[in-house]
Short mmCIF file of C-alpha atoms in Angstrom, two decimals:
data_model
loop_
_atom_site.label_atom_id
_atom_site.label_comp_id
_atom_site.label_asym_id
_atom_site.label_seq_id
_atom_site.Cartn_x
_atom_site.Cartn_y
_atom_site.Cartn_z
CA UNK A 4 5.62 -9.07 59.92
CA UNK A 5 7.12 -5.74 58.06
CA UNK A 6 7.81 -8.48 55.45
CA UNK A 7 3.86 -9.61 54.85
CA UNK A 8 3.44 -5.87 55.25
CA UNK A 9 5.60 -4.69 52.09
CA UNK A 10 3.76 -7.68 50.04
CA UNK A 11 0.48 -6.49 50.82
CA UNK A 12 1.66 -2.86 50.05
CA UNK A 13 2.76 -3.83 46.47
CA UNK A 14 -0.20 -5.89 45.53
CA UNK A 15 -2.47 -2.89 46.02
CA UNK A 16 -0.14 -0.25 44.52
CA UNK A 17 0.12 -2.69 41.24
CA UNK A 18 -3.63 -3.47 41.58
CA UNK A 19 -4.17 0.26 41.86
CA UNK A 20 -2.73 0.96 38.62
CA UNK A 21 -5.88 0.30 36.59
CA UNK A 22 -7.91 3.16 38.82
CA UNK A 23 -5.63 5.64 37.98
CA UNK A 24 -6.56 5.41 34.24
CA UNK A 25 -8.64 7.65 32.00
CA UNK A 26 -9.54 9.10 29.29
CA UNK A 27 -7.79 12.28 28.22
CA UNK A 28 -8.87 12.92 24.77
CA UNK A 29 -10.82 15.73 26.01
CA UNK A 30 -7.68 17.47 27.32
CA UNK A 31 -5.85 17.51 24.44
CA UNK A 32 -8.74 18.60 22.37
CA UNK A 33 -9.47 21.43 24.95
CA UNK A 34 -5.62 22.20 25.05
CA UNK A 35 -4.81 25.99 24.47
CA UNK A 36 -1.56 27.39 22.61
CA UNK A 37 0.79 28.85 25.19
CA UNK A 38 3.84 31.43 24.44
CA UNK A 39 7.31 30.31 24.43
CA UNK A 40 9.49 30.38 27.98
CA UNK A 41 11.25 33.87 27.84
CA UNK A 42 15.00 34.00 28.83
CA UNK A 43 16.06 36.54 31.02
CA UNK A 44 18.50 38.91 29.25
CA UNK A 45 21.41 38.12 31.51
CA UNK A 46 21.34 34.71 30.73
CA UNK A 47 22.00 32.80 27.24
CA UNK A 48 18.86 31.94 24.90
CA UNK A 49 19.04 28.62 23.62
CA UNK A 50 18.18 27.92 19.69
CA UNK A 51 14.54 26.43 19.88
CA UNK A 52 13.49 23.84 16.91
CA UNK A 53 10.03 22.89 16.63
CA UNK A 54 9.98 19.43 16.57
CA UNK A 55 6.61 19.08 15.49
CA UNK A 56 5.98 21.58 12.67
CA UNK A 57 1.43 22.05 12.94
CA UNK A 58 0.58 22.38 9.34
CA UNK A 59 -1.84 25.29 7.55
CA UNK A 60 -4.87 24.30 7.97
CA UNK A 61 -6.86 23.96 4.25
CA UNK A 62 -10.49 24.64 5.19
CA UNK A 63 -10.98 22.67 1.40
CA UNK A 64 -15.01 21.99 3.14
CA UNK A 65 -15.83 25.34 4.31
CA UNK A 66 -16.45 24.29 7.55
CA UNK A 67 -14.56 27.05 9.67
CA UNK A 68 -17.12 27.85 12.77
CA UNK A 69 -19.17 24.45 12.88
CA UNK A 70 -18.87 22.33 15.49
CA UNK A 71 -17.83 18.96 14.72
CA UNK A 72 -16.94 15.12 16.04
CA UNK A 73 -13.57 13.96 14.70
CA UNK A 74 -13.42 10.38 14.49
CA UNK A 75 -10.27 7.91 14.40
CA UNK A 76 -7.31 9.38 11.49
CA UNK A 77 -7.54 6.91 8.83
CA UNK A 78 -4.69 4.37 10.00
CA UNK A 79 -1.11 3.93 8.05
CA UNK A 80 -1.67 0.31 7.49
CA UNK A 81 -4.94 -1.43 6.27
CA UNK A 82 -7.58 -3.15 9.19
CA UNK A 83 -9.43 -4.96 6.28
CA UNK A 84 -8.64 -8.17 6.27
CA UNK A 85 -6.66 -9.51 3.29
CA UNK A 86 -3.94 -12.10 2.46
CA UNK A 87 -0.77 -11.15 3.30
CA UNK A 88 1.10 -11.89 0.39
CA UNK A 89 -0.88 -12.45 -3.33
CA UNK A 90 0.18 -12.46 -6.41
CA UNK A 91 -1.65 -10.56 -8.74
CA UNK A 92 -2.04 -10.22 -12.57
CA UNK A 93 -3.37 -7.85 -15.04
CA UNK A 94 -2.75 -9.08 -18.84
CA UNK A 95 1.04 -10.37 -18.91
CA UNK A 96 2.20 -8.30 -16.08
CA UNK A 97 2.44 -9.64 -12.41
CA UNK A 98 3.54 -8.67 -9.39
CA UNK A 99 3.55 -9.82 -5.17
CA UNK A 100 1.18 -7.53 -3.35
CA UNK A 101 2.91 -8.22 0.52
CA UNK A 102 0.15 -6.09 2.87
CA UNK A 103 3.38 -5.01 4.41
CA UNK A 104 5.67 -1.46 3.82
CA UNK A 105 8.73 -1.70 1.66
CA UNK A 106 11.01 -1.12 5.05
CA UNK A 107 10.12 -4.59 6.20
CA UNK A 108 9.93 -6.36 3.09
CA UNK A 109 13.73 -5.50 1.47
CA UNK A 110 15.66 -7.28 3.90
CA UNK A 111 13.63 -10.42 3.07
CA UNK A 112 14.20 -10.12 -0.93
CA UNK A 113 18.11 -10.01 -0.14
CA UNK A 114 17.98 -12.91 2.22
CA UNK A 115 15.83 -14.93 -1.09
CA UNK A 116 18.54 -14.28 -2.62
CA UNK A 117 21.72 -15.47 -0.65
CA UNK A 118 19.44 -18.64 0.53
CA UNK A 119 18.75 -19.13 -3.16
CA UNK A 120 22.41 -19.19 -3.61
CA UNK A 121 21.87 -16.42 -6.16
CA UNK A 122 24.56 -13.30 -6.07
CA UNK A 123 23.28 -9.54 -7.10
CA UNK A 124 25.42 -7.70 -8.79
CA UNK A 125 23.23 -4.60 -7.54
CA UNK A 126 21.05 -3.33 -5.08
CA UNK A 127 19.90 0.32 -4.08
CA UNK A 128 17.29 -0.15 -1.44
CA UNK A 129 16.21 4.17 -1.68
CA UNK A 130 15.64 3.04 -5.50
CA UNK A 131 13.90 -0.19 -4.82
CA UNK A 132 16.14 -1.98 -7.12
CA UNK A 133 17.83 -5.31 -7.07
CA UNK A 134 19.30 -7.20 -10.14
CA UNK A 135 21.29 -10.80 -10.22
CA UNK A 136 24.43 -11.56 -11.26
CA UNK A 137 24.34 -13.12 -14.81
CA UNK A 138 23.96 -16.86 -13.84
CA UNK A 139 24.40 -20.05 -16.41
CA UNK A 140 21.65 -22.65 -16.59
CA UNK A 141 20.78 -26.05 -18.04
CA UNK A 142 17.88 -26.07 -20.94
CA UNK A 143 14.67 -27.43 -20.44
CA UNK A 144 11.56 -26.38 -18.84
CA UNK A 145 11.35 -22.90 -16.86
CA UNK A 146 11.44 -24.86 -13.41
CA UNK A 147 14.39 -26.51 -14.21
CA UNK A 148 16.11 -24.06 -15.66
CA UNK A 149 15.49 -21.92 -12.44
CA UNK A 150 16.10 -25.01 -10.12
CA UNK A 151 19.31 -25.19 -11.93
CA UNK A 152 20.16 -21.40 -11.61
CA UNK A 153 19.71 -22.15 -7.59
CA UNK A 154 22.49 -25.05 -7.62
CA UNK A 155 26.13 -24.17 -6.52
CA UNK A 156 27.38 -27.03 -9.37
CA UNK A 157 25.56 -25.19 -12.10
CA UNK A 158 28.91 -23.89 -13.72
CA UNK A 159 30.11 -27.83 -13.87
CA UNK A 160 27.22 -28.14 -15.98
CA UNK A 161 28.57 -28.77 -19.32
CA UNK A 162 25.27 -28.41 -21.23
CA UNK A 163 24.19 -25.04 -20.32
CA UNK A 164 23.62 -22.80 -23.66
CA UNK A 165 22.09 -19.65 -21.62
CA UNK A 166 22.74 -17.45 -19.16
CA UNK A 167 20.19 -15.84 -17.01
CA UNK A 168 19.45 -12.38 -15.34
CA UNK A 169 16.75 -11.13 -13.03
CA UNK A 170 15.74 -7.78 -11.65
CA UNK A 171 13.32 -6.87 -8.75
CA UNK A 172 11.67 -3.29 -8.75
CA UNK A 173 9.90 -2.48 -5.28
CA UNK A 174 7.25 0.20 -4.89
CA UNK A 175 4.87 1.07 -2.35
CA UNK A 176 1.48 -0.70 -2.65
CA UNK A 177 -2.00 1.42 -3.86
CA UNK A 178 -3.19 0.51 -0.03
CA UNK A 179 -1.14 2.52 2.54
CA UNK A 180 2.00 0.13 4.10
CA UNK A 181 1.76 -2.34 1.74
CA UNK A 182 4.46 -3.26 -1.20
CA UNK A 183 4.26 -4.56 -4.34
CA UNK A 184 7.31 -6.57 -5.91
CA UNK A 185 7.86 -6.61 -9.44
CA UNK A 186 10.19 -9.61 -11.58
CA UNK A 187 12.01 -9.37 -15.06
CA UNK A 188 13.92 -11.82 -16.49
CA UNK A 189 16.46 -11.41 -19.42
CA UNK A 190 18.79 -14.07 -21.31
CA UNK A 191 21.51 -14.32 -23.63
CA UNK A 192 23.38 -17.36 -25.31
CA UNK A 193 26.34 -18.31 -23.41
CA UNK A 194 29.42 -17.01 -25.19
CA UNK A 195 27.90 -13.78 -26.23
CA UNK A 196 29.57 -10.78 -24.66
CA UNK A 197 27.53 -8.95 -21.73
CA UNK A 198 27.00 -5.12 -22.12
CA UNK A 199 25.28 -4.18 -18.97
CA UNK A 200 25.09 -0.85 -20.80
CA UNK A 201 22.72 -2.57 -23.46
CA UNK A 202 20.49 -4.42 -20.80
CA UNK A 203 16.94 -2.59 -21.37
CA UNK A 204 14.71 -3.50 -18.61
CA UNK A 205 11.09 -2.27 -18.56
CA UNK A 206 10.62 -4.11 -21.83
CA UNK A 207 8.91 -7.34 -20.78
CA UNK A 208 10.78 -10.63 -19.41
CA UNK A 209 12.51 -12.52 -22.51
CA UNK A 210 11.20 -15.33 -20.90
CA UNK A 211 7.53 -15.14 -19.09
CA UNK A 212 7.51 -19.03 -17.74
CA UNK A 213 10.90 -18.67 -16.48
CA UNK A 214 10.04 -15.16 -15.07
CA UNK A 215 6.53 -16.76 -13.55
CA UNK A 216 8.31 -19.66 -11.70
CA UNK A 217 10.97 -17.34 -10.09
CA UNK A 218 8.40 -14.68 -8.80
CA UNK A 219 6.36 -17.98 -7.17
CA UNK A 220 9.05 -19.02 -5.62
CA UNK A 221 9.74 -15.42 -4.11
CA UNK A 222 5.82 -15.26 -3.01
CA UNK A 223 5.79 -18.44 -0.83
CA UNK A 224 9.45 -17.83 0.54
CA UNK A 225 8.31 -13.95 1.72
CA UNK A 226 5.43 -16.01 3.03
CA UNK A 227 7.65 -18.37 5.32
CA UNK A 228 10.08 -15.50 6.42
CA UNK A 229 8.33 -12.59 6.33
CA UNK A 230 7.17 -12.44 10.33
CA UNK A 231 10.55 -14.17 11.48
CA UNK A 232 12.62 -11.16 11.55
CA UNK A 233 11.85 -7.95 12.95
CA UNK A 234 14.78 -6.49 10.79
CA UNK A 235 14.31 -3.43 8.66
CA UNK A 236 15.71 -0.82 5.99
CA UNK A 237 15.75 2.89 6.52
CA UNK A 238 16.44 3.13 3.02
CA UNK A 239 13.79 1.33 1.86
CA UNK A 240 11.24 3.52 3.50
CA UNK A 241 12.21 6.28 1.38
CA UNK A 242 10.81 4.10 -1.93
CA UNK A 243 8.32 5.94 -3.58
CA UNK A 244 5.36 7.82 -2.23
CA UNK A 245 1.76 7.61 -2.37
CA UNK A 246 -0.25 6.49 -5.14
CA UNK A 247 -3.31 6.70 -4.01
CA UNK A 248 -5.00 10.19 -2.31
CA UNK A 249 -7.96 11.44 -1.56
CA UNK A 250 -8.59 15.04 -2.05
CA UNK A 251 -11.57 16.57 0.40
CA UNK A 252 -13.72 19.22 -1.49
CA UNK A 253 -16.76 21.15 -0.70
CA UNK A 254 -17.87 20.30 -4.25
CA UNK A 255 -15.84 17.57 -6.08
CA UNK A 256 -14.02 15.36 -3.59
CA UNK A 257 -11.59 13.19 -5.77
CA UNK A 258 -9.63 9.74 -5.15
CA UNK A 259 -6.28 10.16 -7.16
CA UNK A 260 -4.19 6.82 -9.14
CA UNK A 261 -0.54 7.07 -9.71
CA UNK A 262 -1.71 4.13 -12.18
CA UNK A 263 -2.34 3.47 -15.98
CA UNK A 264 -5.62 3.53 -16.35
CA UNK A 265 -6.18 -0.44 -17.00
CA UNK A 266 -4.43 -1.28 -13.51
CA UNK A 267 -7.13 1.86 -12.44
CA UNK A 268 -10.22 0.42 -13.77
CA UNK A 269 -9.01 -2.75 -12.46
CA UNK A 270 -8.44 -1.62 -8.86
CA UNK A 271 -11.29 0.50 -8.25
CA UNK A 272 -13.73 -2.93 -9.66
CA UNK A 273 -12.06 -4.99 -7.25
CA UNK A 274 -12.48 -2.56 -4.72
CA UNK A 275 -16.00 -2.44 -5.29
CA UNK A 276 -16.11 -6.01 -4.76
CA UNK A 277 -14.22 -6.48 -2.33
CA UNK A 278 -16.02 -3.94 -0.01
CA UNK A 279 -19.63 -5.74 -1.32
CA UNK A 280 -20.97 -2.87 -2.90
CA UNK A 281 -23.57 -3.38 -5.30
CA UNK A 282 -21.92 -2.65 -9.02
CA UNK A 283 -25.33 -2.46 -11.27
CA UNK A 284 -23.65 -1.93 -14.19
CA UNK A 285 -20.31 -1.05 -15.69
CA UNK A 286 -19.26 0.80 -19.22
CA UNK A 287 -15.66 0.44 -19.98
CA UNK A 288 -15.92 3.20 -22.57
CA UNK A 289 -17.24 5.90 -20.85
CA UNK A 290 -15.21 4.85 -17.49
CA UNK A 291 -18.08 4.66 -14.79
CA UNK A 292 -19.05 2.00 -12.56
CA UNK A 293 -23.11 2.33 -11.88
CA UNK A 294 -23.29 1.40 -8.09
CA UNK A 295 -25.73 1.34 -5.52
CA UNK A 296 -24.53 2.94 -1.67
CA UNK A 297 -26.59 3.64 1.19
CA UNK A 298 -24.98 6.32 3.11
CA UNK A 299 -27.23 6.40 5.62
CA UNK A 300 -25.72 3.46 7.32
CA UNK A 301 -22.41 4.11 6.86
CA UNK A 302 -21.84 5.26 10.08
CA UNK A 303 -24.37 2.56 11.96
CA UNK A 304 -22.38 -0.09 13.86
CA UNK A 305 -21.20 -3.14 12.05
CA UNK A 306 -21.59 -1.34 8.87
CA UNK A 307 -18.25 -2.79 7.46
CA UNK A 308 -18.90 -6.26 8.87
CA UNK A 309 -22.38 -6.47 7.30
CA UNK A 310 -20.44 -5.81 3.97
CA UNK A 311 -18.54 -8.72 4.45
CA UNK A 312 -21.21 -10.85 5.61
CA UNK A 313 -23.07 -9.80 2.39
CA UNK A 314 -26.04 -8.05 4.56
CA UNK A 315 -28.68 -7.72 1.32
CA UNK A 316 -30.70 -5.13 3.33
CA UNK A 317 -28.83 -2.38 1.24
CA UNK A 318 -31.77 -0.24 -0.28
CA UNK A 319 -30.91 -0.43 -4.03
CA UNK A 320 -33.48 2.82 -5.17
CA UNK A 321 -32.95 5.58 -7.30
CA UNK A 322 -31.65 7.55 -3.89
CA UNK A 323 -29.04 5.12 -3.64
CA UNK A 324 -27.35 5.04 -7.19
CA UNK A 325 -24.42 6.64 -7.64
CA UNK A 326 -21.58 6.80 -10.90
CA UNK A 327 -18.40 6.39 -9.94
CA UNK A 328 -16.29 7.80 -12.93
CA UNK A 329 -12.68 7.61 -13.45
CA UNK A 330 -11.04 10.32 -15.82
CA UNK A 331 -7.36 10.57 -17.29
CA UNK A 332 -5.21 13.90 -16.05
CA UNK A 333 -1.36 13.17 -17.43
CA UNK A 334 -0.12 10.28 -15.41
CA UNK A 335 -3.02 10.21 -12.86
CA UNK A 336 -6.46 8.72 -12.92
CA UNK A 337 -8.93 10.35 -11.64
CA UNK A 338 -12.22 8.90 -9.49
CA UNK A 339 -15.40 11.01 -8.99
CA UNK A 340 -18.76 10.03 -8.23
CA UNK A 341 -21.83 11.76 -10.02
CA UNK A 342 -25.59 11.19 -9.09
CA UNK A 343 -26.34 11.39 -12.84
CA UNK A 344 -24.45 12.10 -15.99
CA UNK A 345 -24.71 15.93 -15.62
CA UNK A 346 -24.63 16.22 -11.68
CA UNK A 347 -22.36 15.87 -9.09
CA UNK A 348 -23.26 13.27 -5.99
CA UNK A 349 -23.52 15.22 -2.53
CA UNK A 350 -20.05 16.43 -1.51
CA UNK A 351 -19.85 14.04 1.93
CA UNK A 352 -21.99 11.24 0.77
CA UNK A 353 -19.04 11.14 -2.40
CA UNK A 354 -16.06 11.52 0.06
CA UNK A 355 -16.93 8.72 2.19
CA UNK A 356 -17.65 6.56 -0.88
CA UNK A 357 -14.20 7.34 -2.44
CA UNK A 358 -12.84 6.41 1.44
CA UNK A 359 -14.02 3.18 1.37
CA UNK A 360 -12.49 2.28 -2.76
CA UNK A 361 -9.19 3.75 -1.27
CA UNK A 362 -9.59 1.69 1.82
CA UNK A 363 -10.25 -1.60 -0.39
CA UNK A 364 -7.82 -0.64 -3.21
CA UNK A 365 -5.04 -3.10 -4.17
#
């Protein structure tokens, strides 16, 4: 009896857990600043740290006294859907975009390598850097040479004439917690002394086949591994930093590039595209991308799905056409959008427009 009793107690007390939920957003945003606990004299004050440090607030929209509704933060990784891992190509360079952060992605690239049978000579995850040993190979065609690279007979492989080189550079993806992986090969004819000290990377791959192959056979090998380990590198979160941010302004809200301005122009198009906004036009020259963007329904529900479904309701009048122009500043690009050569689009109807070219940026 006390036995069916106990049961019967625990099924409501775990059933009951769901009524004791609820929503307390409204207490935290309600929540008041309170003074620290004072010590009594006669007793010992411990050192207080602040674990979480509460920024200056930069009022960059003037908005100090209006009442507002704060929505969602914008989130560290990417909700739009993409492929995971895609590798991407502007003129002759190429690199793995992996919609993942550089933490989880390292430990994979090392692992390529050991299953590849392929020793580095070097790797500093803070820097993002990993380079192969120099590595002997039999001639022919750039698979075979790198099929012959992977073999643990190679060395017995009396007609080799070159030896081989590669180098991985990691940095953080355009699109918040994502990477991108860059390759580079370099050669020299068997016999010929190595200077490591005379190895200039940066320059271009010596040869591009060879250094195509090699950075396909890293894409599809992240893609089988990548989810089966939930192992990752403190180090490698320290890579880089952002490189792309937008600024909030009263005035002139602005989307900032870490990029050259070809892999700039490049982005922000695809962005475009990729987020189904209308591009009417486009002049190279003068930088600026003509679009059409109905801000009115950017806050209606389903607003991002109907841009993927290709919704054609989007008004496409005068109201709606905007220039999205991207400017040079040192080793930044620079994205604003105008209503017309001479003014300025509305400061919140520009911000939210930048938002969603960030969002969709790659």
């Amino acid at each position: 009896m006390n036995t069916r009793v106990l049961a019967s107690s625990l099924v409501l007390l775990l059933s009951g857990c769901g009524w004791a939920t609820y929503d307390r957003s409204e207490q935290y945003i309600n929540a008041q600043t309170i003074d620290r606990v004072t010590i009594p004299e006669q007793l010992d004050e411990p050192a207080f740290d602040d674990l979480l440090e509460i920024p200056e607030a930069r009022d960059v929209r003037e908005l100090a006294g209006e009442k507002l509704e704060i929505g969602l933060p914008e989130p560290l990784a990417s909700a739009v859907s993409v492929d995971q891992i895609v590798i991407k190509r502007l003129g002759d360079s190429r690199w793995v975009f992996v919609d993942a952060p550089p933490a989880m992605v390292w430990p994979r690239l090392r692992q390529f390598w050991e299953d590849a049978n392929m020793n580095l000579a070097y790797a500093d995850p803070s820097r993002g850097v990993m380079e192969s040993e120099w590595m002997a190979g039999r001639d022919g065609e750039a698979e075979a040479i790198f099929d012959s690279l992977k073999s643990l007979t190679v060395f017995a492989n009396s007609g080799a004439s070159m030896r081989h080189k590669f180098r991985l550079r990691v940095e953080p993806g355009i699109r918040a917690g994502s990477t991108e992986v860059y390759m580079e090969h370099k050669s020299l004819p068997l016999g010929v002394p190595v200077l490591e000290e005379a190895v200039t990377w940066s320059t271009g791959s010596d040869d591009l086949e060879l250094e195509g192959v090699a950075l396909n056979s890293l894409a599809f090998y992240l893609g089988d591994h990548l989810n089966t380990s939930t192992q990752v590198s403190k180090l490698a979160a320290m890579i880089g930093g952002q490189r792309a941010e937008l600024i909030p302004d009263r005035q002139k809200p602005v989307l900032k590039y870490k990029l050259k301005f070809d892999r700039a122009w490049a982005t922000v198009g695809n962005a475009l595209e990729d987020a189904r906004i209308n591009v009417e036009d486009l002049d190279r020259n003068s930088a600026i991308y003509y679009v059409y963007y109905d801000d009115s329904r950017a806050d209606e529900p389903g607003f991002f799905s109907r841009l993927f479904s290709g919704d054609a309701e989007m008004a496409q009048g005068s109201a709606n056409r905007y220039l999205v122009h991207l400017d040079r500043h040192e080793d930044e690009v620079h994205v604003t959008v105008l209503k017309d050569s001479a003014t300025l689009a509305n400061a919140l109807v520009a911000e939210r427009l930048l938002k969603i070219i960030k969002q969709y940026s790659t």
